[in-house]
Amino acid sequence: MRAVIANVDGKNARDCTIVDISAGGAQISTSQDLPVGFQVYLLDTKNHVAYLAKVLWSNRARSGLWFQGKQPIGSGMPPCLVFLWRLLLEAKLREVDRYLAEGMPKALVLAEVGLKAISVHEMTQHASGDRKFESALLRALSLFRE
């Protein structure tokens, strides 16, 4: 499963792959080692859930995470976690770009990625001055206007 790993303030984020997941943790594949003991958010982009996790172990391409909390991404999130919505949207837009580059029709891509106009419009109410979020929202909204 495609996912995003980010530090707890959301400033450093990168794509990763969830290799294995359970209620208590996950094993991920990432391009860089993560520091053991480091706290991160793992965003399950398919299910719109962010897990607050601690890195238990890490080697060249894989890391083991222990979940310390779970946050559905959507309305009702604490304002301090709205950056998770931005990270989710940015990940969805990268997926859209990959599929479009492969020649998939846009309507099929949006359905496959799970990006819906109503969700994007809901997000606009929570961008609150985050320029990166606003930019991603404008790009997402343009996909529904073309």
mmCIF file of N, CA and C in Angstrom:
data_model
loop_
_atom_site.group_PDB
_atom_site.id
_atom_site.type_symbol
_atom_site.label_atom_id
_atom_site.label_comp_id
_atom_site.label_asym_id
_atom_site.label_seq_id
_atom_site.Cartn_x
_atom_site.Cartn_y
_atom_site.Cartn_z
ATOM 1 N N MET A 1 0.838 -1.181 0.000
ATOM 2 C CA MET A 1 0.000 0.000 0.000
ATOM 3 C C MET A 1 0.878 1.238 0.000
ATOM 4 N N ARG A 2 0.503 2.181 -0.819
ATOM 5 C CA ARG A 2 1.211 3.460 -0.818
ATOM 6 C C ARG A 2 0.882 4.217 0.459
ATOM 7 N N ALA A 3 1.864 4.941 0.943
ATOM 8 C CA ALA A 3 1.689 5.693 2.180
ATOM 9 C C ALA A 3 2.656 6.867 2.177
ATOM 10 N N VAL A 4 2.569 7.671 3.211
ATOM 11 C CA VAL A 4 3.471 8.796 3.424
ATOM 12 C C VAL A 4 3.981 8.703 4.852
ATOM 13 N N ILE A 5 5.273 8.940 5.013
ATOM 14 C CA ILE A 5 5.874 9.004 6.346
ATOM 15 C C ILE A 5 6.315 10.455 6.547
ATOM 16 N N ALA A 6 5.980 11.017 7.705
ATOM 17 C CA ALA A 6 6.300 12.426 7.967
ATOM 18 C C ALA A 6 6.698 12.603 9.417
ATOM 19 N N ASN A 7 7.555 13.615 9.671
ATOM 20 C CA ASN A 7 7.847 13.922 11.064
ATOM 21 C C ASN A 7 6.602 14.552 11.681
ATOM 22 N N VAL A 8 6.575 14.708 12.974
ATOM 23 C CA VAL A 8 5.343 15.083 13.674
ATOM 24 C C VAL A 8 4.846 16.498 13.379
ATOM 25 N N ASP A 9 5.660 17.332 12.764
ATOM 26 C CA ASP A 9 5.162 18.651 12.374
ATOM 27 C C ASP A 9 4.817 18.712 10.892
ATOM 28 N N GLY A 10 5.041 17.611 10.169
ATOM 29 C CA GLY A 10 4.673 17.527 8.763
ATOM 30 C C GLY A 10 5.604 18.217 7.802
ATOM 31 N N LYS A 11 6.705 18.753 8.292
ATOM 32 C CA LYS A 11 7.599 19.509 7.413
ATOM 33 C C LYS A 11 8.471 18.612 6.542
ATOM 34 N N ASN A 12 8.799 17.441 6.999
ATOM 35 C CA ASN A 12 9.590 16.497 6.211
ATOM 36 C C ASN A 12 8.742 15.259 5.964
ATOM 37 N N ALA A 13 8.317 15.111 4.735
ATOM 38 C CA ALA A 13 7.460 13.984 4.383
ATOM 39 C C ALA A 13 7.963 13.358 3.093
ATOM 40 N N ARG A 14 7.762 12.052 2.992
ATOM 41 C CA ARG A 14 8.132 11.354 1.751
ATOM 42 C C ARG A 14 7.246 10.130 1.601
ATOM 43 N N ASP A 15 7.139 9.698 0.371
ATOM 44 C CA ASP A 15 6.350 8.503 0.086
ATOM 45 C C ASP A 15 7.064 7.274 0.622
ATOM 46 N N CYS A 16 6.268 6.289 0.987
ATOM 47 C CA CYS A 16 6.794 5.004 1.418
ATOM 48 C C CYS A 16 5.764 3.944 1.051
ATOM 49 N N THR A 17 6.060 2.712 1.363
ATOM 50 C CA THR A 17 5.142 1.609 1.106
ATOM 51 C C THR A 17 4.922 0.856 2.406
ATOM 52 N N ILE A 18 3.664 0.590 2.723
ATOM 53 C CA ILE A 18 3.355 -0.244 3.875
ATOM 54 C C ILE A 18 3.495 -1.691 3.432
ATOM 55 N N VAL A 19 4.452 -2.398 4.016
ATOM 56 C CA VAL A 19 4.714 -3.797 3.683
ATOM 57 C C VAL A 19 3.787 -4.710 4.473
ATOM 58 N N ASP A 20 3.591 -4.363 5.740
ATOM 59 C CA ASP A 20 2.752 -5.166 6.627
ATOM 60 C C ASP A 20 2.183 -4.222 7.682
ATOM 61 N N ILE A 21 0.914 -4.429 8.038
ATOM 62 C CA ILE A 21 0.292 -3.553 9.037
ATOM 63 C C ILE A 21 -0.619 -4.387 9.927
ATOM 64 N N SER A 22 -0.642 -4.011 11.201
ATOM 65 C CA SER A 22 -1.534 -4.642 12.172
ATOM 66 C C SER A 22 -2.074 -3.535 13.065
ATOM 67 N N ALA A 23 -2.881 -3.887 14.027
ATOM 68 C CA ALA A 23 -3.439 -2.889 14.940
ATOM 69 C C ALA A 23 -2.354 -2.183 15.750
ATOM 70 N N GLY A 24 -1.231 -2.863 15.996
ATOM 71 C CA GLY A 24 -0.197 -2.303 16.852
ATOM 72 C C GLY A 24 0.969 -1.645 16.150
ATOM 73 N N GLY A 25 1.101 -1.866 14.839
ATOM 74 C CA GLY A 25 2.239 -1.283 14.159
ATOM 75 C C GLY A 25 2.296 -1.653 12.695
ATOM 76 N N ALA A 26 3.411 -1.292 12.080
ATOM 77 C CA ALA A 26 3.580 -1.545 10.649
ATOM 78 C C ALA A 26 5.053 -1.707 10.324
ATOM 79 N N GLN A 27 5.290 -2.401 9.230
ATOM 80 C CA GLN A 27 6.604 -2.457 8.625
ATOM 81 C C GLN A 27 6.490 -1.675 7.324
ATOM 82 N N ILE A 28 7.403 -0.739 7.113
ATOM 83 C CA ILE A 28 7.352 0.073 5.905
ATOM 84 C C ILE A 28 8.651 -0.048 5.127
ATOM 85 N N SER A 29 8.545 0.212 3.865
ATOM 86 C CA SER A 29 9.696 0.295 2.986
ATOM 87 C C SER A 29 9.848 1.764 2.601
ATOM 88 N N THR A 30 11.056 2.272 2.787
ATOM 89 C CA THR A 30 11.315 3.683 2.496
ATOM 90 C C THR A 30 12.720 3.823 1.917
ATOM 91 N N SER A 31 12.964 4.945 1.283
ATOM 92 C CA SER A 31 14.251 5.154 0.619
ATOM 93 C C SER A 31 15.379 5.497 1.589
ATOM 94 N N GLN A 32 15.052 5.818 2.828
ATOM 95 C CA GLN A 32 16.075 6.204 3.800
ATOM 96 C C GLN A 32 15.815 5.532 5.142
ATOM 97 N N ASP A 33 16.896 5.312 5.878
ATOM 98 C CA ASP A 33 16.754 4.825 7.249
ATOM 99 C C ASP A 33 16.054 5.898 8.084
ATOM 100 N N LEU A 34 15.246 5.448 9.012
ATOM 101 C CA LEU A 34 14.636 6.354 9.978
ATOM 102 C C LEU A 34 15.352 6.170 11.304
ATOM 103 N N PRO A 35 15.589 7.228 12.046
ATOM 104 C CA PRO A 35 16.268 7.089 13.337
ATOM 105 C C PRO A 35 15.403 6.311 14.341
ATOM 106 N N VAL A 36 15.981 5.319 14.971
ATOM 107 C CA VAL A 36 15.276 4.547 15.991
ATOM 108 C C VAL A 36 14.886 5.488 17.129
ATOM 109 N N GLY A 37 13.655 5.351 17.597
ATOM 110 C CA GLY A 37 13.141 6.208 18.651
ATOM 111 C C GLY A 37 12.434 7.448 18.141
ATOM 112 N N PHE A 38 12.586 7.738 16.865
ATOM 113 C CA PHE A 38 11.994 8.910 16.234
ATOM 114 C C PHE A 38 10.475 8.756 16.176
ATOM 115 N N GLN A 39 9.742 9.836 16.443
ATOM 116 C CA GLN A 39 8.291 9.810 16.334
ATOM 117 C C GLN A 39 7.888 10.353 14.969
ATOM 118 N N VAL A 40 6.952 9.668 14.311
ATOM 119 C CA VAL A 40 6.520 10.023 12.963
ATOM 120 C C VAL A 40 5.010 9.844 12.830
ATOM 121 N N TYR A 41 4.486 10.376 11.735
ATOM 122 C CA TYR A 41 3.134 10.038 11.316
ATOM 123 C C TYR A 41 3.252 9.160 10.083
ATOM 124 N N LEU A 42 2.512 8.058 10.080
ATOM 125 C CA LEU A 42 2.373 7.208 8.912
ATOM 126 C C LEU A 42 0.971 7.437 8.380
ATOM 127 N N LEU A 43 0.879 7.952 7.152
ATOM 128 C CA LEU A 43 -0.418 8.220 6.547
ATOM 129 C C LEU A 43 -0.779 7.085 5.601
ATOM 130 N N ASP A 44 -1.825 6.379 5.944
ATOM 131 C CA ASP A 44 -2.400 5.355 5.077
ATOM 132 C C ASP A 44 -3.298 6.111 4.107
ATOM 133 N N THR A 45 -2.790 6.363 2.892
ATOM 134 C CA THR A 45 -3.501 7.224 1.949
ATOM 135 C C THR A 45 -4.761 6.576 1.393
ATOM 136 N N LYS A 46 -4.823 5.274 1.393
ATOM 137 C CA LYS A 46 -6.020 4.594 0.892
ATOM 138 C C LYS A 46 -7.181 4.732 1.869
ATOM 139 N N ASN A 47 -6.898 4.579 3.148
ATOM 140 C CA ASN A 47 -7.944 4.580 4.164
ATOM 141 C C ASN A 47 -8.105 5.907 4.895
ATOM 142 N N HIS A 48 -7.307 6.912 4.519
ATOM 143 C CA HIS A 48 -7.385 8.257 5.091
ATOM 144 C C HIS A 48 -7.224 8.239 6.608
ATOM 145 N N VAL A 49 -6.172 7.558 7.044
ATOM 146 C CA VAL A 49 -5.869 7.453 8.467
ATOM 147 C C VAL A 49 -4.392 7.791 8.672
ATOM 148 N N ALA A 50 -4.115 8.532 9.737
ATOM 149 C CA ALA A 50 -2.732 8.823 10.117
ATOM 150 C C ALA A 50 -2.453 8.155 11.455
ATOM 151 N N TYR A 51 -1.342 7.462 11.518
ATOM 152 C CA TYR A 51 -0.926 6.804 12.759
ATOM 153 C C TYR A 51 0.268 7.549 13.330
ATOM 154 N N LEU A 52 0.169 7.961 14.585
ATOM 155 C CA LEU A 52 1.324 8.475 15.296
ATOM 156 C C LEU A 52 2.115 7.242 15.708
ATOM 157 N N ALA A 53 3.395 7.199 15.356
ATOM 158 C CA ALA A 53 4.168 5.984 15.577
ATOM 159 C C ALA A 53 5.577 6.306 16.036
ATOM 160 N N LYS A 54 6.187 5.329 16.665
ATOM 161 C CA LYS A 54 7.582 5.409 17.084
ATOM 162 C C LYS A 54 8.361 4.385 16.267
ATOM 163 N N VAL A 55 9.535 4.783 15.773
ATOM 164 C CA VAL A 55 10.380 3.878 15.003
ATOM 165 C C VAL A 55 11.073 2.929 15.982
ATOM 166 N N LEU A 56 10.775 1.634 15.851
ATOM 167 C CA LEU A 56 11.375 0.628 16.738
ATOM 168 C C LEU A 56 12.684 0.095 16.187
ATOM 169 N N TRP A 57 12.750 -0.071 14.867
ATOM 170 C CA TRP A 57 13.970 -0.547 14.228
ATOM 171 C C TRP A 57 14.007 -0.015 12.807
ATOM 172 N N SER A 58 15.206 0.033 12.240
ATOM 173 C CA SER A 58 15.357 0.529 10.880
ATOM 174 C C SER A 58 16.636 -0.037 10.281
ATOM 175 N N ASN A 59 16.541 -0.450 9.041
ATOM 176 C CA ASN A 59 17.731 -0.850 8.296
ATOM 177 C C ASN A 59 17.664 -0.208 6.916
ATOM 178 N N ARG A 60 18.459 -0.624 6.000
ATOM 179 C CA ARG A 60 18.594 0.058 4.713
ATOM 180 C C ARG A 60 17.279 0.473 4.065
ATOM 181 N N ALA A 61 16.353 -0.429 3.918
ATOM 182 C CA ALA A 61 15.149 -0.122 3.159
ATOM 183 C C ALA A 61 13.856 -0.313 3.944
ATOM 184 N N ARG A 62 13.955 -0.805 5.151
ATOM 185 C CA ARG A 62 12.738 -1.098 5.922
ATOM 186 C C ARG A 62 12.835 -0.544 7.328
ATOM 187 N N SER A 63 11.661 -0.256 7.884
ATOM 188 C CA SER A 63 11.571 0.219 9.262
ATOM 189 C C SER A 63 10.344 -0.390 9.915
ATOM 190 N N GLY A 64 10.458 -0.619 11.220
ATOM 191 C CA GLY A 64 9.342 -1.117 12.007
ATOM 192 C C GLY A 64 8.791 -0.005 12.866
ATOM 193 N N LEU A 65 7.478 0.179 12.824
ATOM 194 C CA LEU A 65 6.824 1.242 13.560
ATOM 195 C C LEU A 65 5.872 0.670 14.602
ATOM 196 N N TRP A 66 5.824 1.295 15.754
ATOM 197 C CA TRP A 66 4.885 0.940 16.820
ATOM 198 C C TRP A 66 3.883 2.074 16.924
ATOM 199 N N PHE A 67 2.598 1.764 16.727
ATOM 200 C CA PHE A 67 1.558 2.788 16.746
ATOM 201 C C PHE A 67 1.274 3.256 18.167
ATOM 202 N N GLN A 68 1.201 4.565 18.308
ATOM 203 C CA GLN A 68 0.892 5.179 19.599
ATOM 204 C C GLN A 68 -0.442 5.911 19.566
ATOM 205 N N GLY A 69 -0.991 6.088 18.384
ATOM 206 C CA GLY A 69 -2.273 6.766 18.238
ATOM 207 C C GLY A 69 -2.744 6.680 16.803
ATOM 208 N N LYS A 70 -4.026 6.933 16.619
ATOM 209 C CA LYS A 70 -4.645 6.836 15.292
ATOM 210 C C LYS A 70 -5.555 8.041 15.110
ATOM 211 N N GLN A 71 -5.452 8.694 13.944
ATOM 212 C CA GLN A 71 -6.253 9.884 13.670
ATOM 213 C C GLN A 71 -6.885 9.769 12.287
ATOM 214 N N PRO A 72 -8.226 9.627 12.218
ATOM 215 C CA PRO A 72 -8.874 9.699 10.902
ATOM 216 C C PRO A 72 -8.618 11.081 10.306
ATOM 217 N N ILE A 73 -8.335 11.131 9.013
ATOM 218 C CA ILE A 73 -8.068 12.408 8.359
ATOM 219 C C ILE A 73 -9.377 12.904 7.753
ATOM 220 N N GLY A 74 -9.843 14.038 8.236
ATOM 221 C CA GLY A 74 -11.093 14.601 7.752
ATOM 222 C C GLY A 74 -11.629 15.626 8.728
ATOM 223 N N SER A 75 -12.902 15.976 8.537
ATOM 224 C CA SER A 75 -13.547 16.951 9.422
ATOM 225 C C SER A 75 -13.458 16.467 10.863
ATOM 226 N N GLY A 76 -13.308 17.386 11.756
ATOM 227 C CA GLY A 76 -13.232 17.045 13.162
ATOM 228 C C GLY A 76 -11.816 16.849 13.675
ATOM 229 N N MET A 77 -10.829 16.922 12.769
ATOM 230 C CA MET A 77 -9.438 16.824 13.220
ATOM 231 C C MET A 77 -9.081 18.060 14.031
ATOM 232 N N PRO A 78 -8.230 17.907 15.023
ATOM 233 C CA PRO A 78 -7.748 19.100 15.732
ATOM 234 C C PRO A 78 -7.024 20.023 14.745
ATOM 235 N N PRO A 79 -7.196 21.330 14.884
ATOM 236 C CA PRO A 79 -6.561 22.276 13.952
ATOM 237 C C PRO A 79 -5.052 22.087 13.814
ATOM 238 N N CYS A 80 -4.379 21.643 14.865
ATOM 239 C CA CYS A 80 -2.921 21.467 14.802
ATOM 240 C C CYS A 80 -2.528 20.297 13.895
ATOM 241 N N LEU A 81 -3.484 19.454 13.485
ATOM 242 C CA LEU A 81 -3.183 18.301 12.633
ATOM 243 C C LEU A 81 -3.678 18.468 11.196
ATOM 244 N N VAL A 82 -4.147 19.649 10.837
ATOM 245 C CA VAL A 82 -4.660 19.870 9.482
ATOM 246 C C VAL A 82 -3.580 19.607 8.428
ATOM 247 N N PHE A 83 -2.322 19.738 8.800
ATOM 248 C CA PHE A 83 -1.241 19.456 7.843
ATOM 249 C C PHE A 83 -1.322 18.008 7.327
ATOM 250 N N LEU A 84 -1.924 17.112 8.101
ATOM 251 C CA LEU A 84 -2.080 15.721 7.643
ATOM 252 C C LEU A 84 -2.983 15.655 6.417
ATOM 253 N N TRP A 85 -3.998 16.510 6.385
ATOM 254 C CA TRP A 85 -4.889 16.568 5.228
ATOM 255 C C TRP A 85 -4.120 17.031 3.997
ATOM 256 N N ARG A 86 -3.247 18.027 4.199
ATOM 257 C CA ARG A 86 -2.431 18.512 3.080
ATOM 258 C C ARG A 86 -1.520 17.409 2.560
ATOM 259 N N LEU A 87 -0.867 16.692 3.473
ATOM 260 C CA LEU A 87 0.019 15.606 3.056
ATOM 261 C C LEU A 87 -0.745 14.522 2.300
ATOM 262 N N LEU A 88 -1.960 14.229 2.753
ATOM 263 C CA LEU A 88 -2.798 13.247 2.064
ATOM 264 C C LEU A 88 -3.137 13.733 0.659
ATOM 265 N N LEU A 89 -3.556 14.979 0.540
ATOM 266 C CA LEU A 89 -3.908 15.529 -0.769
ATOM 267 C C LEU A 89 -2.700 15.546 -1.697
ATOM 268 N N GLU A 90 -1.552 15.958 -1.198
ATOM 269 C CA GLU A 90 -0.347 15.965 -2.029
ATOM 270 C C GLU A 90 -0.008 14.556 -2.519
ATOM 271 N N ALA A 91 -0.166 13.556 -1.655
ATOM 272 C CA ALA A 91 0.094 12.165 -2.057
ATOM 273 C C ALA A 91 -0.892 11.727 -3.133
ATOM 274 N N LYS A 92 -2.161 12.092 -2.971
ATOM 275 C CA LYS A 92 -3.179 11.745 -3.971
ATOM 276 C C LYS A 92 -2.848 12.403 -5.318
ATOM 277 N N LEU A 93 -2.383 13.639 -5.289
ATOM 278 C CA LEU A 93 -2.031 14.330 -6.526
ATOM 279 C C LEU A 93 -0.822 13.676 -7.207
ATOM 280 N N ARG A 94 0.133 13.172 -6.433
ATOM 281 C CA ARG A 94 1.262 12.448 -7.037
ATOM 282 C C ARG A 94 0.771 11.171 -7.717
ATOM 283 N N GLU A 95 -0.192 10.488 -7.073
ATOM 284 C CA GLU A 95 -0.774 9.294 -7.693
ATOM 285 C C GLU A 95 -1.494 9.656 -8.986
ATOM 286 N N VAL A 96 -2.249 10.741 -8.969
ATOM 287 C CA VAL A 96 -2.943 11.209 -10.176
ATOM 288 C C VAL A 96 -1.927 11.431 -11.292
ATOM 289 N N ASP A 97 -0.839 12.116 -10.984
ATOM 290 C CA ASP A 97 0.195 12.375 -11.989
ATOM 291 C C ASP A 97 0.760 11.087 -12.570
ATOM 292 N N ARG A 98 1.023 10.096 -11.708
ATOM 293 C CA ARG A 98 1.570 8.813 -12.197
ATOM 294 C C ARG A 98 0.614 8.137 -13.166
ATOM 295 N N TYR A 99 -0.653 8.064 -12.779
ATOM 296 C CA TYR A 99 -1.640 7.401 -13.637
ATOM 297 C C TYR A 99 -1.872 8.158 -14.939
ATOM 298 N N LEU A 100 -1.945 9.474 -14.869
ATOM 299 C CA LEU A 100 -2.135 10.265 -16.088
ATOM 300 C C LEU A 100 -0.947 10.094 -17.032
ATOM 301 N N ALA A 101 0.262 10.022 -16.470
ATOM 302 C CA ALA A 101 1.458 9.817 -17.287
ATOM 303 C C ALA A 101 1.429 8.464 -17.996
ATOM 304 N N GLU A 102 0.727 7.496 -17.398
ATOM 305 C CA GLU A 102 0.584 6.178 -18.015
ATOM 306 C C GLU A 102 -0.514 6.160 -19.077
ATOM 307 N N GLY A 103 -1.228 7.275 -19.219
ATOM 308 C CA GLY A 103 -2.250 7.377 -20.241
ATOM 309 C C GLY A 103 -3.658 6.995 -19.809
ATOM 310 N N MET A 104 -3.877 6.822 -18.515
ATOM 311 C CA MET A 104 -5.217 6.509 -18.024
ATOM 312 C C MET A 104 -6.130 7.714 -18.177
ATOM 313 N N PRO A 105 -7.397 7.494 -18.523
ATOM 314 C CA PRO A 105 -8.346 8.616 -18.602
ATOM 315 C C PRO A 105 -8.542 9.266 -17.224
ATOM 316 N N LYS A 106 -8.685 10.590 -17.226
ATOM 317 C CA LYS A 106 -8.749 11.344 -15.972
ATOM 318 C C LYS A 106 -9.879 10.868 -15.055
ATOM 319 N N ALA A 107 -11.059 10.615 -15.580
ATOM 320 C CA ALA A 107 -12.181 10.187 -14.736
ATOM 321 C C ALA A 107 -11.854 8.869 -14.033
ATOM 322 N N LEU A 108 -11.209 7.962 -14.746
ATOM 323 C CA LEU A 108 -10.830 6.685 -14.156
ATOM 324 C C LEU A 108 -9.744 6.880 -13.097
ATOM 325 N N VAL A 109 -8.808 7.779 -13.377
ATOM 326 C CA VAL A 109 -7.733 8.074 -12.431
ATOM 327 C C VAL A 109 -8.304 8.619 -11.125
ATOM 328 N N LEU A 110 -9.205 9.576 -11.221
ATOM 329 C CA LEU A 110 -9.782 10.181 -10.020
ATOM 330 C C LEU A 110 -10.527 9.137 -9.194
ATOM 331 N N ALA A 111 -11.232 8.241 -9.860
ATOM 332 C CA ALA A 111 -11.932 7.172 -9.148
ATOM 333 C C ALA A 111 -10.948 6.208 -8.505
ATOM 334 N N GLU A 112 -9.906 5.843 -9.226
ATOM 335 C CA GLU A 112 -8.903 4.900 -8.717
ATOM 336 C C GLU A 112 -8.177 5.465 -7.495
ATOM 337 N N VAL A 113 -7.849 6.732 -7.553
ATOM 338 C CA VAL A 113 -7.113 7.391 -6.469
ATOM 339 C C VAL A 113 -8.040 7.716 -5.294
ATOM 340 N N GLY A 114 -9.333 7.831 -5.565
ATOM 341 C CA GLY A 114 -10.284 8.146 -4.507
ATOM 342 C C GLY A 114 -10.363 9.629 -4.219
ATOM 343 N N LEU A 115 -10.115 10.437 -5.241
ATOM 344 C CA LEU A 115 -10.191 11.888 -5.093
ATOM 345 C C LEU A 115 -11.550 12.347 -5.596
ATOM 346 N N LYS A 116 -12.334 12.965 -4.705
ATOM 347 C CA LYS A 116 -13.695 13.390 -5.033
ATOM 348 C C LYS A 116 -13.816 14.894 -4.838
ATOM 349 N N ALA A 117 -14.588 15.525 -5.722
ATOM 350 C CA ALA A 117 -14.764 16.979 -5.663
ATOM 351 C C ALA A 117 -15.311 17.412 -4.310
ATOM 352 N N ILE A 118 -16.260 16.689 -3.776
ATOM 353 C CA ILE A 118 -16.864 17.072 -2.497
ATOM 354 C C ILE A 118 -15.824 17.062 -1.367
ATOM 355 N N SER A 119 -14.910 16.094 -1.389
ATOM 356 C CA SER A 119 -13.849 16.035 -0.368
ATOM 357 C C SER A 119 -12.886 17.203 -0.507
ATOM 358 N N VAL A 120 -12.543 17.526 -1.748
ATOM 359 C CA VAL A 120 -11.626 18.647 -1.985
ATOM 360 C C VAL A 120 -12.273 19.952 -1.533
ATOM 361 N N HIS A 121 -13.556 20.135 -1.833
ATOM 362 C CA HIS A 121 -14.264 21.345 -1.388
ATOM 363 C C HIS A 121 -14.305 21.419 0.144
ATOM 364 N N GLU A 122 -14.486 20.290 0.797
ATOM 365 C CA GLU A 122 -14.490 20.260 2.256
ATOM 366 C C GLU A 122 -13.125 20.674 2.804
ATOM 367 N N MET A 123 -12.063 20.238 2.139
ATOM 368 C CA MET A 123 -10.709 20.583 2.572
ATOM 369 C C MET A 123 -10.457 22.086 2.510
ATOM 370 N N THR A 124 -11.070 22.764 1.531
ATOM 371 C CA THR A 124 -10.811 24.198 1.357
ATOM 372 C C THR A 124 -11.179 24.996 2.608
ATOM 373 N N GLN A 125 -12.095 24.481 3.392
ATOM 374 C CA GLN A 125 -12.502 25.175 4.619
ATOM 375 C C GLN A 125 -11.431 25.096 5.703
ATOM 376 N N HIS A 126 -10.427 24.250 5.495
ATOM 377 C CA HIS A 126 -9.441 24.001 6.548
ATOM 378 C C HIS A 126 -8.009 24.382 6.161
ATOM 379 N N ALA A 127 -7.829 24.986 4.994
ATOM 380 C CA ALA A 127 -6.477 25.335 4.542
ATOM 381 C C ALA A 127 -5.860 26.430 5.397
ATOM 382 N N SER A 128 -6.659 27.317 5.906
ATOM 383 C CA SER A 128 -6.286 28.363 6.866
ATOM 384 C C SER A 128 -4.892 28.969 6.699
ATOM 385 N N GLY A 129 -4.623 29.512 5.527
ATOM 386 C CA GLY A 129 -3.378 30.228 5.320
ATOM 387 C C GLY A 129 -2.158 29.381 5.014
ATOM 388 N N ASP A 130 -2.301 28.079 4.947
ATOM 389 C CA ASP A 130 -1.189 27.189 4.593
ATOM 390 C C ASP A 130 -1.027 27.256 3.074
ATOM 391 N N ARG A 131 -0.017 27.964 2.612
ATOM 392 C CA ARG A 131 0.161 28.188 1.167
ATOM 393 C C ARG A 131 0.341 26.888 0.380
ATOM 394 N N LYS A 132 1.062 25.942 0.954
ATOM 395 C CA LYS A 132 1.252 24.659 0.263
ATOM 396 C C LYS A 132 -0.082 23.924 0.127
ATOM 397 N N PHE A 133 -0.888 23.979 1.172
ATOM 398 C CA PHE A 133 -2.205 23.342 1.149
ATOM 399 C C PHE A 133 -3.094 24.042 0.117
ATOM 400 N N GLU A 134 -3.096 25.375 0.129
ATOM 401 C CA GLU A 134 -3.907 26.134 -0.818
ATOM 402 C C GLU A 134 -3.509 25.833 -2.253
ATOM 403 N N SER A 135 -2.218 25.718 -2.511
ATOM 404 C CA SER A 135 -1.727 25.392 -3.854
ATOM 405 C C SER A 135 -2.189 23.999 -4.289
ATOM 406 N N ALA A 136 -2.085 23.032 -3.395
ATOM 407 C CA ALA A 136 -2.539 21.666 -3.710
ATOM 408 C C ALA A 136 -4.044 21.648 -3.956
ATOM 409 N N LEU A 137 -4.785 22.421 -3.169
ATOM 410 C CA LEU A 137 -6.240 22.477 -3.351
ATOM 411 C C LEU A 137 -6.610 23.084 -4.697
ATOM 412 N N LEU A 138 -5.929 24.143 -5.088
ATOM 413 C CA LEU A 138 -6.202 24.746 -6.396
ATOM 414 C C LEU A 138 -5.938 23.750 -7.522
ATOM 415 N N ARG A 139 -4.845 23.024 -7.401
ATOM 416 C CA ARG A 139 -4.528 22.002 -8.416
ATOM 417 C C ARG A 139 -5.588 20.921 -8.448
ATOM 418 N N ALA A 140 -6.013 20.456 -7.271
ATOM 419 C CA ALA A 140 -7.035 19.408 -7.193
ATOM 420 C C ALA A 140 -8.357 19.906 -7.769
ATOM 421 N N LEU A 141 -8.756 21.122 -7.412
ATOM 422 C CA LEU A 141 -10.010 21.657 -7.923
ATOM 423 C C LEU A 141 -9.981 21.793 -9.444
ATOM 424 N N SER A 142 -8.812 22.119 -10.001
ATOM 425 C CA SER A 142 -8.698 22.251 -11.457
ATOM 426 C C SER A 142 -8.942 20.920 -12.164
ATOM 427 N N LEU A 143 -8.657 19.825 -11.499
ATOM 428 C CA LEU A 143 -8.898 18.505 -12.103
ATOM 429 C C LEU A 143 -10.384 18.258 -12.344
ATOM 430 N N PHE A 144 -11.223 18.869 -11.527
ATOM 431 C CA PHE A 144 -12.662 18.673 -11.662
ATOM 432 C C PHE A 144 -13.311 19.677 -12.609
ATOM 433 N N ARG A 145 -12.566 20.713 -12.997
ATOM 434 C CA ARG A 145 -13.104 21.728 -13.897
ATOM 435 C C ARG A 145 -12.759 21.456 -15.349
ATOM 436 N N GLU A 146 -11.710 20.726 -15.582
ATOM 437 C CA GLU A 146 -11.236 20.503 -16.964
ATOM 438 C C GLU A 146 -12.174 19.605 -17.725
#
